[in-house]
Amino acid sequence: MIFSSLGLCFVVTRLFLGVLGIHHFHSQDVLVSEADSIAELSDTTAFSKNVSSCPGYSLHSLQESEIGLVAQLSLAGVPCNAFGTDFQNLTIQVTYETDSRQVPYLNSENKQFTIPESVISRPPPPTDSFTQSSDLVFNYESSPFSFWITRRSHLDDIPLFDTRISSLPTTPLTPVITDDNTTALGGFPLVFEDQYLQLTSSLPLDTNIYGLGEVIASSGFRRNIASNGGSIQTLWARDIADPIDQNMYGNHPVYLEHRFNETTNEAQSHGVFLFSSSGADILLLTPPDATQSLVQYRILGGVLDFYFFSGPSPHAVIEQYGDLVGLPSWVPSWAFGFHLCRWGYISINETIEQVQAMRAANIPLEVMWNDIDLYHAFRDFTSDPVSFPGDEMRAFIQELASNNQHYIPILDAAVPHPTNATDVYDPYIRGQELGTFVKNPDGSEYIGKVWPGYTVFPDWFANNTQQWWTESLKNWSDGGVEYSGIWLDMNEISSFCQGSCGTGADLSNTSTPFLLPGDPGDPVTDYPECYDSLVSGLSGNITVNGTLTCANSSSFSTLAKRGVGAGAEQGVNLNTPPYAVHNGMYLGDLSINTLATNATHAGGFAELDVHNMWGMMEEKATHLALQELQPGKRPVIIARSTFPSSGKWAGHWLGDNFSKWEYLYYNIQGILQFQIFQIPFVGADTCGFNGNTDEELCNRWMQLSAFVPFYRNHNERGALSQEPYRWDSVANASRTAIATRYTLLPYWTSLFANASLRGTPPVRALWYEFPTEPELFAVDKQFLVGADILVTPVLDPNVSTVDGIFPGRGQVTWRDFYTHAVVNASNGTATLSAPLGHINVHIRGSSALLLHANPGYTTAETREGPFTLLVSLESNNNSNRAFGTAYIDDGVTNPPTESRHLTFSSTADQLHISSRGNFTVRQKLQQITILGVTVKPTQVSVGETNVVGVDSWQFLPELQKLVVSDVSVDLNSAQTISW
């Protein structure tokens, strides 16, 4: 028996049919839930830990409606109790929504945890029927129950998602990843137990999958699904310094899959999202000799709640995901400036010295930050009364503001517990009064240990936590730390001990359980791969006594109290679930360096169920607090641990990376990942955080980071100083890179307006724009800013050239951003000159970019100056056309109340500017540069009658370049420029 229903709001895509507007969404809600009570097993019951005998489920009692279906599922045989107790009866519900499509499985008695609407709101149920307007088809078989998703427009193609046993490899299989016994596959039945859920789908052999994170994948941005059998993405938030191929700070169970048909030359993308906060392993595997690959979900409880996004372009998939979890928050224009920080600015005087040194070196500095050095005794919401006194902090920050600069301090997740009765710490006292801290199962305070010693942890489910958090932030600002934004760190959440270690402990012991970097006994001695400090000394310079320092170019406890979800279910092991997820090196131990999984939140939620959401909930609370405390302004929050919907509240930095050349490369895939996750305001610690950088690495990194959304230099305590003024070559490269970035500020703000309005990714993999060019599918050493700017950074030491791919297969013209010369890319590739201090940037033919004419020291100064327009006509295919848009507002107001939308449309001899909106643009368009003009004009005119004087325009035939100066075009009305 097959049920086919179409649940997609169908709008034609620009890519294939040439019209504007993309929105393909498939609504599939499959909710599986318990109908009858299940037999309880004691905590000591030995589960089989083998799914090969699991019977799966059979479907019956189907009821269809205008928006989908509801049916019952019953266990199809003897319970297997593999890693928990099987549910006997489930309910499946399929709902076809306008904006998103989900397939959730849910316990009908609500015993299994589901993410509350108060935490992440979802679209309301549809009021119209979409069952006959989708490009996606939901199909199922009754016994054993399985489902598969196909496209209506391509019914004969391989399904997008296919759980049928007949579509999967024959089992049993020995370990698919040879050194991991957990990848032995006994079978592929649907398993739904109180402590373990399993679902497997067939995929095309070694297909193109992107996303699933957060991760630094050794395979690159394209996920490994075949090499050595495949890979595993673990979902469990973890405080760990940027490991490779392991779980880390954030959790994003969403992937984008791209398929290309060589026969028809068609390409289509789709997305799959598991809406769950449970710990999990997601396996991407290809068994030996298999004709297909597979994705398998292994989840520690909760529900199976899937959304399918039909694309069919990658942009559309990402936009559709944003429509579900929430679009990114508006970013103020100043946040695109250059930020400087260090763990190790030990006083306000040293912090001020950095601001002064940057100004003296004429290296633009937009935002100054402080790390935990700011605090009194490492305590949140404080500044040290000796090294960072409140009055001096206020004066310093106000001086920054007078110079159009800003200040951001760190805010750690753990709140200090007072050491004794005489220790008065107001944030703790007030929080205790309001009941805002996480508890032990017996109701006592859960006490862990972080930088200040013993600590408690905010409980975002408690009724008064938002009030307390907002009060604490206000008091901090009133005390002198008048921040422009907030940096949220350690919010996985991190704890240096295991369990509620402060219970009964000596709370006066505020020492950390390890030495801090730079302290006697823990010197920072690590340098980049190319630099040997034993030979070249500790300067990090490129040359010492005229000799290159680059040695080589090597590559690179009780369950007594119950609540909801797992906290309410008897026989569930909260501390050590029977299935052990791949939590780094701690296989199965989920409480290492974080809260114990039986810690209890308000409402009875167990940490086991909500752990992965803690950081996102802190980001939400901080965003709401800043909206109240800084009304009308766009909050700037940079956070470490993230979860679906975090982009509504915060941006992200890529964590505690390393001063290594390989991490310069890795930060590109991290930035691309977070575009999929709808957290586009992202960047890495420039020049590296852990270890010592050197001059060459920092030079290249400062250039690359100038072309990513969040641009901050930050390094660890005790390491070699890496402020960009420290080396002349880095200073020169930084000035040039930052000036280019500020010139491009209108482009950045327009891209991020599109992200906030529609979810369109600002930074893109090359294949997003060229989806039918398979040679691009694994490229992640280059990237696009928007559709029009191609960045080709140097990622290796001791080189002066870089190889680049130029998409379009000869049908797209690429011009050097600086010289405007056309690149000669034979066979789509070129070796580019890349001397130290130069990063290759190219603009795409057919683009039109609004730019700032005079980059200033700050973004505010830059915005005060006039505009220039760069038009790059496409010289191939005889098109001679270009198109671009720009969005302008005041750069601050949240949400924007006034804005202006500009459109630039050019032919071979005319440029038309259209303008709409209620924001008045004071600055004029001062200069227009047209590239690709093949014949010298006889005259240039603005409007129908205003002929530009011959002294105000210039034609350079060798570059096919027309430059029109001193035009003073008003951007608040339509304009036409002819030549």
PDB file of C-alpha atoms in Angstrom, residues 726-922:
ATOM      1  CA  ARG A 726      53.488  44.005  15.738  1.00  0.00           C
ATOM      2  CA  TRP A 727      55.044  43.261  12.331  1.00  0.00           C
ATOM      3  CA  ASP A 728      55.400  45.805   9.531  1.00  0.00           C
ATOM      4  CA  SER A 729      54.322  43.326   6.856  1.00  0.00           C
ATOM      5  CA  VAL A 730      51.215  42.365   8.833  1.00  0.00           C
ATOM      6  CA  ALA A 731      50.396  46.026   9.450  1.00  0.00           C
ATOM      7  CA  ASN A 732      50.641  46.840   5.743  1.00  0.00           C
ATOM      8  CA  ALA A 733      48.573  43.810   4.730  1.00  0.00           C
ATOM      9  CA  SER A 734      45.977  44.644   7.395  1.00  0.00           C
ATOM     10  CA  ARG A 735      45.585  48.254   6.285  1.00  0.00           C
ATOM     11  CA  THR A 736      44.978  47.178   2.705  1.00  0.00           C
ATOM     12  CA  ALA A 737      42.629  44.334   3.632  1.00  0.00           C
ATOM     13  CA  ILE A 738      40.558  46.414   6.059  1.00  0.00           C
ATOM     14  CA  ALA A 739      40.324  49.282   3.586  1.00  0.00           C
ATOM     15  CA  THR A 740      38.992  46.841   0.981  1.00  0.00           C
ATOM     16  CA  ARG A 741      36.550  45.442   3.522  1.00  0.00           C
ATOM     17  CA  TYR A 742      35.246  48.916   4.389  1.00  0.00           C
ATOM     18  CA  THR A 743      34.942  49.752   0.686  1.00  0.00           C
ATOM     19  CA  LEU A 744      32.731  46.668   0.406  1.00  0.00           C
ATOM     20  CA  LEU A 745      30.633  47.579   3.451  1.00  0.00           C
ATOM     21  CA  PRO A 746      27.474  48.357   1.373  1.00  0.00           C
ATOM     22  CA  TYR A 747      27.798  44.900  -0.183  1.00  0.00           C
ATOM     23  CA  TRP A 748      28.148  43.217   3.226  1.00  0.00           C
ATOM     24  CA  THR A 749      25.199  45.079   4.735  1.00  0.00           C
ATOM     25  CA  SER A 750      23.057  44.272   1.686  1.00  0.00           C
ATOM     26  CA  LEU A 751      23.936  40.577   1.900  1.00  0.00           C
ATOM     27  CA  PHE A 752      23.045  40.507   5.588  1.00  0.00           C
ATOM     28  CA  ALA A 753      19.796  42.370   4.976  1.00  0.00           C
ATOM     29  CA  ASN A 754      18.900  39.564   2.566  1.00  0.00           C
ATOM     30  CA  ALA A 755      19.854  37.052   5.260  1.00  0.00           C
ATOM     31  CA  SER A 756      17.591  38.746   7.826  1.00  0.00           C
ATOM     32  CA  LEU A 757      14.723  39.186   5.367  1.00  0.00           C
ATOM     33  CA  ARG A 758      14.900  35.878   3.494  1.00  0.00           C
ATOM     34  CA  GLY A 759      17.632  33.693   4.952  1.00  0.00           C
ATOM     35  CA  THR A 760      19.859  33.938   1.860  1.00  0.00           C
ATOM     36  CA  PRO A 761      23.437  32.891   2.752  1.00  0.00           C
ATOM     37  CA  PRO A 762      25.935  35.790   2.501  1.00  0.00           C
ATOM     38  CA  VAL A 763      28.991  33.526   2.071  1.00  0.00           C
ATOM     39  CA  ARG A 764      28.722  30.690  -0.433  1.00  0.00           C
ATOM     40  CA  ALA A 765      30.521  27.650  -1.712  1.00  0.00           C
ATOM     41  CA  LEU A 766      31.379  28.009  -5.391  1.00  0.00           C
ATOM     42  CA  TRP A 767      28.963  25.291  -6.448  1.00  0.00           C
ATOM     43  CA  TYR A 768      26.006  27.198  -4.940  1.00  0.00           C
ATOM     44  CA  GLU A 769      26.240  29.586  -7.896  1.00  0.00           C
ATOM     45  CA  PHE A 770      27.367  26.920 -10.382  1.00  0.00           C
ATOM     46  CA  PRO A 771      25.454  23.781  -9.330  1.00  0.00           C
ATOM     47  CA  THR A 772      26.006  21.865 -12.580  1.00  0.00           C
ATOM     48  CA  GLU A 773      29.804  21.944 -12.361  1.00  0.00           C
ATOM     49  CA  PRO A 774      30.785  18.834 -10.368  1.00  0.00           C
ATOM     50  CA  GLU A 775      34.442  19.865 -10.264  1.00  0.00           C
ATOM     51  CA  LEU A 776      33.327  22.475  -7.715  1.00  0.00           C
ATOM     52  CA  PHE A 777      31.427  20.183  -5.342  1.00  0.00           C
ATOM     53  CA  ALA A 778      34.429  19.597  -3.042  1.00  0.00           C
ATOM     54  CA  VAL A 779      36.096  23.008  -3.425  1.00  0.00           C
ATOM     55  CA  ASP A 780      36.543  24.709  -0.056  1.00  0.00           C
ATOM     56  CA  LYS A 781      39.866  26.528  -0.431  1.00  0.00           C
ATOM     57  CA  GLN A 782      38.031  29.328  -2.202  1.00  0.00           C
ATOM     58  CA  PHE A 783      34.654  30.886  -1.488  1.00  0.00           C
ATOM     59  CA  LEU A 784      32.226  33.476  -2.739  1.00  0.00           C
ATOM     60  CA  VAL A 785      31.047  36.555  -0.893  1.00  0.00           C
ATOM     61  CA  GLY A 786      27.542  36.840  -2.239  1.00  0.00           C
ATOM     62  CA  ALA A 787      27.257  35.792  -5.862  1.00  0.00           C
ATOM     63  CA  ASP A 788      29.816  38.220  -7.200  1.00  0.00           C
ATOM     64  CA  ILE A 789      33.096  38.205  -5.248  1.00  0.00           C
ATOM     65  CA  LEU A 790      35.469  35.255  -5.518  1.00  0.00           C
ATOM     66  CA  VAL A 791      38.132  34.984  -2.799  1.00  0.00           C
ATOM     67  CA  THR A 792      41.243  32.866  -3.403  1.00  0.00           C
ATOM     68  CA  PRO A 793      43.423  33.000  -0.274  1.00  0.00           C
ATOM     69  CA  VAL A 794      46.924  31.637   0.240  1.00  0.00           C
ATOM     70  CA  LEU A 795      46.677  28.725   2.679  1.00  0.00           C
ATOM     71  CA  ASP A 796      50.266  27.435   2.607  1.00  0.00           C
ATOM     72  CA  PRO A 797      53.535  28.857   3.931  1.00  0.00           C
ATOM     73  CA  ASN A 798      56.498  30.092   1.907  1.00  0.00           C
ATOM     74  CA  VAL A 799      54.695  30.513  -1.427  1.00  0.00           C
ATOM     75  CA  SER A 800      54.144  33.503  -3.701  1.00  0.00           C
ATOM     76  CA  THR A 801      51.480  32.046  -6.013  1.00  0.00           C
ATOM     77  CA  VAL A 802      48.139  30.324  -5.510  1.00  0.00           C
ATOM     78  CA  ASP A 803      46.093  28.122  -7.830  1.00  0.00           C
ATOM     79  CA  GLY A 804      42.475  29.120  -8.305  1.00  0.00           C
ATOM     80  CA  ILE A 805      39.406  27.673  -9.959  1.00  0.00           C
ATOM     81  CA  PHE A 806      37.252  30.125 -11.897  1.00  0.00           C
ATOM     82  CA  PRO A 807      33.691  28.799 -12.200  1.00  0.00           C
ATOM     83  CA  GLY A 808      31.625  29.076 -15.335  1.00  0.00           C
ATOM     84  CA  ARG A 809      33.714  26.904 -17.642  1.00  0.00           C
ATOM     85  CA  GLY A 810      34.783  29.872 -19.718  1.00  0.00           C
ATOM     86  CA  GLN A 811      31.283  31.334 -19.968  1.00  0.00           C
ATOM     87  CA  VAL A 812      31.800  33.754 -17.073  1.00  0.00           C
ATOM     88  CA  THR A 813      34.217  36.682 -17.073  1.00  0.00           C
ATOM     89  CA  TRP A 814      36.214  37.143 -13.870  1.00  0.00           C
ATOM     90  CA  ARG A 815      38.064  40.435 -13.306  1.00  0.00           C
ATOM     91  CA  ASP A 816      40.660  41.320 -10.696  1.00  0.00           C
ATOM     92  CA  PHE A 817      38.998  43.432  -7.998  1.00  0.00           C
ATOM     93  CA  TYR A 818      42.007  45.730  -7.659  1.00  0.00           C
ATOM     94  CA  THR A 819      43.337  46.078 -11.219  1.00  0.00           C
ATOM     95  CA  HIS A 820      40.115  45.252 -13.124  1.00  0.00           C
ATOM     96  CA  ALA A 821      42.078  43.050 -15.532  1.00  0.00           C
ATOM     97  CA  VAL A 822      40.312  39.987 -16.931  1.00  0.00           C
ATOM     98  CA  VAL A 823      41.771  36.764 -15.551  1.00  0.00           C
ATOM     99  CA  ASN A 824      43.045  34.323 -18.141  1.00  0.00           C
ATOM    100  CA  ALA A 825      41.781  31.022 -16.755  1.00  0.00           C
ATOM    101  CA  SER A 826      42.513  28.309 -19.270  1.00  0.00           C
ATOM    102  CA  ASN A 827      40.436  25.208 -18.539  1.00  0.00           C
ATOM    103  CA  GLY A 828      38.782  27.106 -15.699  1.00  0.00           C
ATOM    104  CA  THR A 829      41.959  27.353 -13.593  1.00  0.00           C
ATOM    105  CA  ALA A 830      44.789  29.827 -13.197  1.00  0.00           C
ATOM    106  CA  THR A 831      47.955  30.249 -11.175  1.00  0.00           C
ATOM    107  CA  LEU A 832      47.764  33.675  -9.595  1.00  0.00           C
ATOM    108  CA  SER A 833      50.500  35.890  -8.269  1.00  0.00           C
ATOM    109  CA  ALA A 834      50.159  36.107  -4.489  1.00  0.00           C
ATOM    110  CA  PRO A 835      53.099  37.896  -2.884  1.00  0.00           C
ATOM    111  CA  LEU A 836      52.980  38.286   0.868  1.00  0.00           C
ATOM    112  CA  GLY A 837      50.413  40.949   1.689  1.00  0.00           C
ATOM    113  CA  HIS A 838      48.167  40.290  -1.310  1.00  0.00           C
ATOM    114  CA  ILE A 839      44.971  38.226  -1.394  1.00  0.00           C
ATOM    115  CA  ASN A 840      43.401  37.490  -4.755  1.00  0.00           C
ATOM    116  CA  VAL A 841      39.846  38.776  -5.132  1.00  0.00           C
ATOM    117  CA  HIS A 842      37.868  38.696  -8.373  1.00  0.00           C
ATOM    118  CA  ILE A 843      34.514  40.112  -9.413  1.00  0.00           C
ATOM    119  CA  ARG A 844      32.081  38.235 -11.565  1.00  0.00           C
ATOM    120  CA  GLY A 845      30.950  39.417 -14.951  1.00  0.00           C
ATOM    121  CA  SER A 846      27.339  40.652 -14.991  1.00  0.00           C
ATOM    122  CA  SER A 847      27.645  42.128 -11.476  1.00  0.00           C
ATOM    123  CA  ALA A 848      27.095  45.652 -10.203  1.00  0.00           C
ATOM    124  CA  LEU A 849      28.489  46.556  -6.790  1.00  0.00           C
ATOM    125  CA  LEU A 850      27.711  49.654  -4.757  1.00  0.00           C
ATOM    126  CA  LEU A 851      30.840  50.574  -2.769  1.00  0.00           C
ATOM    127  CA  HIS A 852      32.091  53.255  -0.409  1.00  0.00           C
ATOM    128  CA  ALA A 853      34.490  55.578  -2.194  1.00  0.00           C
ATOM    129  CA  ASN A 854      36.675  56.525   0.785  1.00  0.00           C
ATOM    130  CA  PRO A 855      37.260  53.888   3.471  1.00  0.00           C
ATOM    131  CA  GLY A 856      37.804  55.588   6.818  1.00  0.00           C
ATOM    132  CA  TYR A 857      39.268  54.584  10.157  1.00  0.00           C
ATOM    133  CA  THR A 858      35.859  53.387  11.380  1.00  0.00           C
ATOM    134  CA  THR A 859      32.716  52.174   9.661  1.00  0.00           C
ATOM    135  CA  ALA A 860      30.896  55.343  10.763  1.00  0.00           C
ATOM    136  CA  GLU A 861      33.497  57.546   9.079  1.00  0.00           C
ATOM    137  CA  THR A 862      33.363  55.332   6.010  1.00  0.00           C
ATOM    138  CA  ARG A 863      29.568  55.567   5.805  1.00  0.00           C
ATOM    139  CA  GLU A 864      29.712  59.367   5.924  1.00  0.00           C
ATOM    140  CA  GLY A 865      31.580  59.510   2.624  1.00  0.00           C
ATOM    141  CA  PRO A 866      30.284  59.205  -0.941  1.00  0.00           C
ATOM    142  CA  PHE A 867      29.539  56.050  -2.898  1.00  0.00           C
ATOM    143  CA  THR A 868      31.097  54.592  -5.991  1.00  0.00           C
ATOM    144  CA  LEU A 869      29.588  52.004  -8.320  1.00  0.00           C
ATOM    145  CA  LEU A 870      31.558  49.196  -9.960  1.00  0.00           C
ATOM    146  CA  VAL A 871      29.828  47.522 -12.913  1.00  0.00           C
ATOM    147  CA  SER A 872      31.379  44.460 -14.549  1.00  0.00           C
ATOM    148  CA  LEU A 873      29.654  43.717 -17.844  1.00  0.00           C
ATOM    149  CA  GLU A 874      29.659  40.103 -18.930  1.00  0.00           C
ATOM    150  CA  SER A 875      31.828  39.887 -22.030  1.00  0.00           C
ATOM    151  CA  ASN A 876      30.984  36.281 -22.881  1.00  0.00           C
ATOM    152  CA  ASN A 877      27.901  35.111 -24.805  1.00  0.00           C
ATOM    153  CA  ASN A 878      27.494  38.628 -26.261  1.00  0.00           C
ATOM    154  CA  SER A 879      25.349  39.513 -23.257  1.00  0.00           C
ATOM    155  CA  ASN A 880      27.078  42.760 -22.212  1.00  0.00           C
ATOM    156  CA  ARG A 881      24.759  43.075 -19.260  1.00  0.00           C
ATOM    157  CA  ALA A 882      25.119  43.507 -15.513  1.00  0.00           C
ATOM    158  CA  PHE A 883      22.755  43.546 -12.574  1.00  0.00           C
ATOM    159  CA  GLY A 884      23.035  44.264  -8.863  1.00  0.00           C
ATOM    160  CA  THR A 885      21.122  45.440  -5.841  1.00  0.00           C
ATOM    161  CA  ALA A 886      21.889  47.305  -2.659  1.00  0.00           C
ATOM    162  CA  TYR A 887      20.092  47.813   0.630  1.00  0.00           C
ATOM    163  CA  ILE A 888      20.696  50.938   2.718  1.00  0.00           C
ATOM    164  CA  ASP A 889      19.391  51.925   6.132  1.00  0.00           C
ATOM    165  CA  ASP A 890      20.819  53.700   9.189  1.00  0.00           C
ATOM    166  CA  GLY A 891      22.761  50.582  10.177  1.00  0.00           C
ATOM    167  CA  VAL A 892      21.525  50.629  13.766  1.00  0.00           C
ATOM    168  CA  THR A 893      17.749  50.564  14.195  1.00  0.00           C
ATOM    169  CA  ASN A 894      16.167  47.275  15.237  1.00  0.00           C
ATOM    170  CA  PRO A 895      14.093  46.338  13.413  1.00  0.00           C
ATOM    171  CA  PRO A 896      14.726  48.719  10.523  1.00  0.00           C
ATOM    172  CA  THR A 897      11.916  51.225  10.176  1.00  0.00           C
ATOM    173  CA  GLU A 898      13.307  53.047   7.147  1.00  0.00           C
ATOM    174  CA  SER A 899      15.284  51.545   4.306  1.00  0.00           C
ATOM    175  CA  ARG A 900      16.097  52.048   0.654  1.00  0.00           C
ATOM    176  CA  HIS A 901      16.413  49.339  -1.987  1.00  0.00           C
ATOM    177  CA  LEU A 902      18.482  50.129  -5.070  1.00  0.00           C
ATOM    178  CA  THR A 903      18.649  48.158  -8.297  1.00  0.00           C
ATOM    179  CA  PHE A 904      21.390  48.606 -10.894  1.00  0.00           C
ATOM    180  CA  SER A 905      20.738  47.281 -14.384  1.00  0.00           C
ATOM    181  CA  SER A 906      23.235  47.836 -17.161  1.00  0.00           C
ATOM    182  CA  THR A 907      23.435  47.110 -20.879  1.00  0.00           C
ATOM    183  CA  ALA A 908      26.359  47.749 -23.217  1.00  0.00           C
ATOM    184  CA  ASP A 909      25.658  51.498 -23.344  1.00  0.00           C
ATOM    185  CA  GLN A 910      23.314  52.403 -20.518  1.00  0.00           C
ATOM    186  CA  LEU A 911      23.002  52.032 -16.748  1.00  0.00           C
ATOM    187  CA  HIS A 912      19.622  52.363 -15.046  1.00  0.00           C
ATOM    188  CA  ILE A 913      19.317  52.910 -11.303  1.00  0.00           C
ATOM    189  CA  SER A 914      15.951  52.348  -9.663  1.00  0.00           C
ATOM    190  CA  SER A 915      15.279  53.409  -6.087  1.00  0.00           C
ATOM    191  CA  ARG A 916      12.475  52.679  -3.669  1.00  0.00           C
ATOM    192  CA  GLY A 917      11.974  53.061   0.056  1.00  0.00           C
ATOM    193  CA  ASN A 918      11.543  55.633   2.808  1.00  0.00           C
ATOM    194  CA  PHE A 919      15.151  56.033   3.951  1.00  0.00           C
ATOM    195  CA  THR A 920      16.883  59.170   2.697  1.00  0.00           C
ATOM    196  CA  VAL A 921      20.417  58.548   1.444  1.00  0.00           C
ATOM    197  CA  ARG A 922      22.428  61.724   2.089  1.00  0.00           C
TER     198      ARG A 922
END
